Protein backbone atom coordinates (compact mmCIF):
# COMPACT_ATOMS: atom_id res chain seq x y z
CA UNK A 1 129.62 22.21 69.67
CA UNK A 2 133.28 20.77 69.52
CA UNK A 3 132.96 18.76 72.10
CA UNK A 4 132.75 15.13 70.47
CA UNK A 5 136.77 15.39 69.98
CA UNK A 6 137.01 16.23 73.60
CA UNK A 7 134.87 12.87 74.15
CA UNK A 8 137.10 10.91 71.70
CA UNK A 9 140.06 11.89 73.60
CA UNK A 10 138.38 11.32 77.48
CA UNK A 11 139.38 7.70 77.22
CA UNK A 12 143.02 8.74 77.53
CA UNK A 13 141.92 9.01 81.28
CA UNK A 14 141.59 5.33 81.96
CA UNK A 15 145.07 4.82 81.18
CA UNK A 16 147.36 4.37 84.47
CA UNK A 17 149.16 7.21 85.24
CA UNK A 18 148.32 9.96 82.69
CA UNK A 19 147.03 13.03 83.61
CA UNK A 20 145.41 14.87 81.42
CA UNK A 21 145.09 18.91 81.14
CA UNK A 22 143.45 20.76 78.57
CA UNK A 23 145.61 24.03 77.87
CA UNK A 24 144.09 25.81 74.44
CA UNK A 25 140.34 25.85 74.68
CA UNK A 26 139.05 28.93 73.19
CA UNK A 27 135.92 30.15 71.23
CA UNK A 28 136.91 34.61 71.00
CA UNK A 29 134.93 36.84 70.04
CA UNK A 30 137.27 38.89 67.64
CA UNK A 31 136.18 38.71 64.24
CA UNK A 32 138.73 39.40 61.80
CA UNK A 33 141.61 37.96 59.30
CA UNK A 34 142.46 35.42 61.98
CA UNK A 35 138.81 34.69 62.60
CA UNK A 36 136.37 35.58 60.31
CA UNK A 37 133.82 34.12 62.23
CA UNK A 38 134.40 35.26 65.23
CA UNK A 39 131.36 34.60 67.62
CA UNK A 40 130.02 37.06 69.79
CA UNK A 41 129.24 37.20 73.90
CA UNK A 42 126.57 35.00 74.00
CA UNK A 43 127.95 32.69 71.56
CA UNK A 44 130.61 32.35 73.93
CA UNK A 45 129.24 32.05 76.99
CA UNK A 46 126.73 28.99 76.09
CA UNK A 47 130.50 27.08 74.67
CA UNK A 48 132.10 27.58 78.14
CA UNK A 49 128.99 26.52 80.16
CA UNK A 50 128.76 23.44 77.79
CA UNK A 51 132.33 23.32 78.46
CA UNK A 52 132.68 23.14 82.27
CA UNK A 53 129.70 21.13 82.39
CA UNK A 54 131.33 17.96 80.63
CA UNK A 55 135.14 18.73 82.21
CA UNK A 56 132.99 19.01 85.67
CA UNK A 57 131.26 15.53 84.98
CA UNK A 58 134.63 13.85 83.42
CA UNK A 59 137.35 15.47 85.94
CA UNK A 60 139.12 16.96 83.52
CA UNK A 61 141.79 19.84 84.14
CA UNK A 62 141.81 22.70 82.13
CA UNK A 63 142.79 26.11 81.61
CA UNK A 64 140.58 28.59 79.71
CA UNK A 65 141.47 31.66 77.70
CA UNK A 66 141.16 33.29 73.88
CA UNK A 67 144.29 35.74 72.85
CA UNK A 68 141.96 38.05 70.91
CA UNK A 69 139.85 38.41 73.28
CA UNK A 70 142.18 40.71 74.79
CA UNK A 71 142.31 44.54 74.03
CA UNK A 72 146.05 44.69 74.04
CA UNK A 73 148.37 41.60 73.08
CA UNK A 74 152.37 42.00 73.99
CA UNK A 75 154.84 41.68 71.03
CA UNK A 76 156.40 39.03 73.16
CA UNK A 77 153.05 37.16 73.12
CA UNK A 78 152.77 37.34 68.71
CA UNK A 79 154.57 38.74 66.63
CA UNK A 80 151.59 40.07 64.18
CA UNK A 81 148.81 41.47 65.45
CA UNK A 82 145.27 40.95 63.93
């Protein structure tokens, strides 16, 4: 998984006075132009449990989500669709 560049960066939270949040963390499961490789459910599952389980053991705050994951994305949110 991706998660050595998260380690890389955990050392950020020693630093006085930083907080740290991650905001984009996404593995989707839409295969497609954007994606080719697009994984699927399971595939996506096991990277968010490996996921929590090191932001759960290093404190880290995070928000989790994939665009094209959703059925419908507003024009507001891209301005091509996939």
């Amino acid at each position: 998984m991706q998660l050595k560049k998260i380690k890389i960066s955990c050392h950020l939270k020693s630093q006085p006075n930083k907080s740290l949040i991650l905001q984009v963390f996404e593995l989707p499961t839409y295969s497609g132009i954007w994606n080719s490789l697009g994984a699927d459910e399971e595939e996506q599952a096991e990277y968010y449990t490996e996921f929590l389980t090191f932001a759960k053991a290093n404190q880290l705050h995070y928000t989790l989500w994939a665009l094209y994951d959703f059925e419908e994305i507003p024009a507001t949110v891209v301005e091509r669709f996939p």
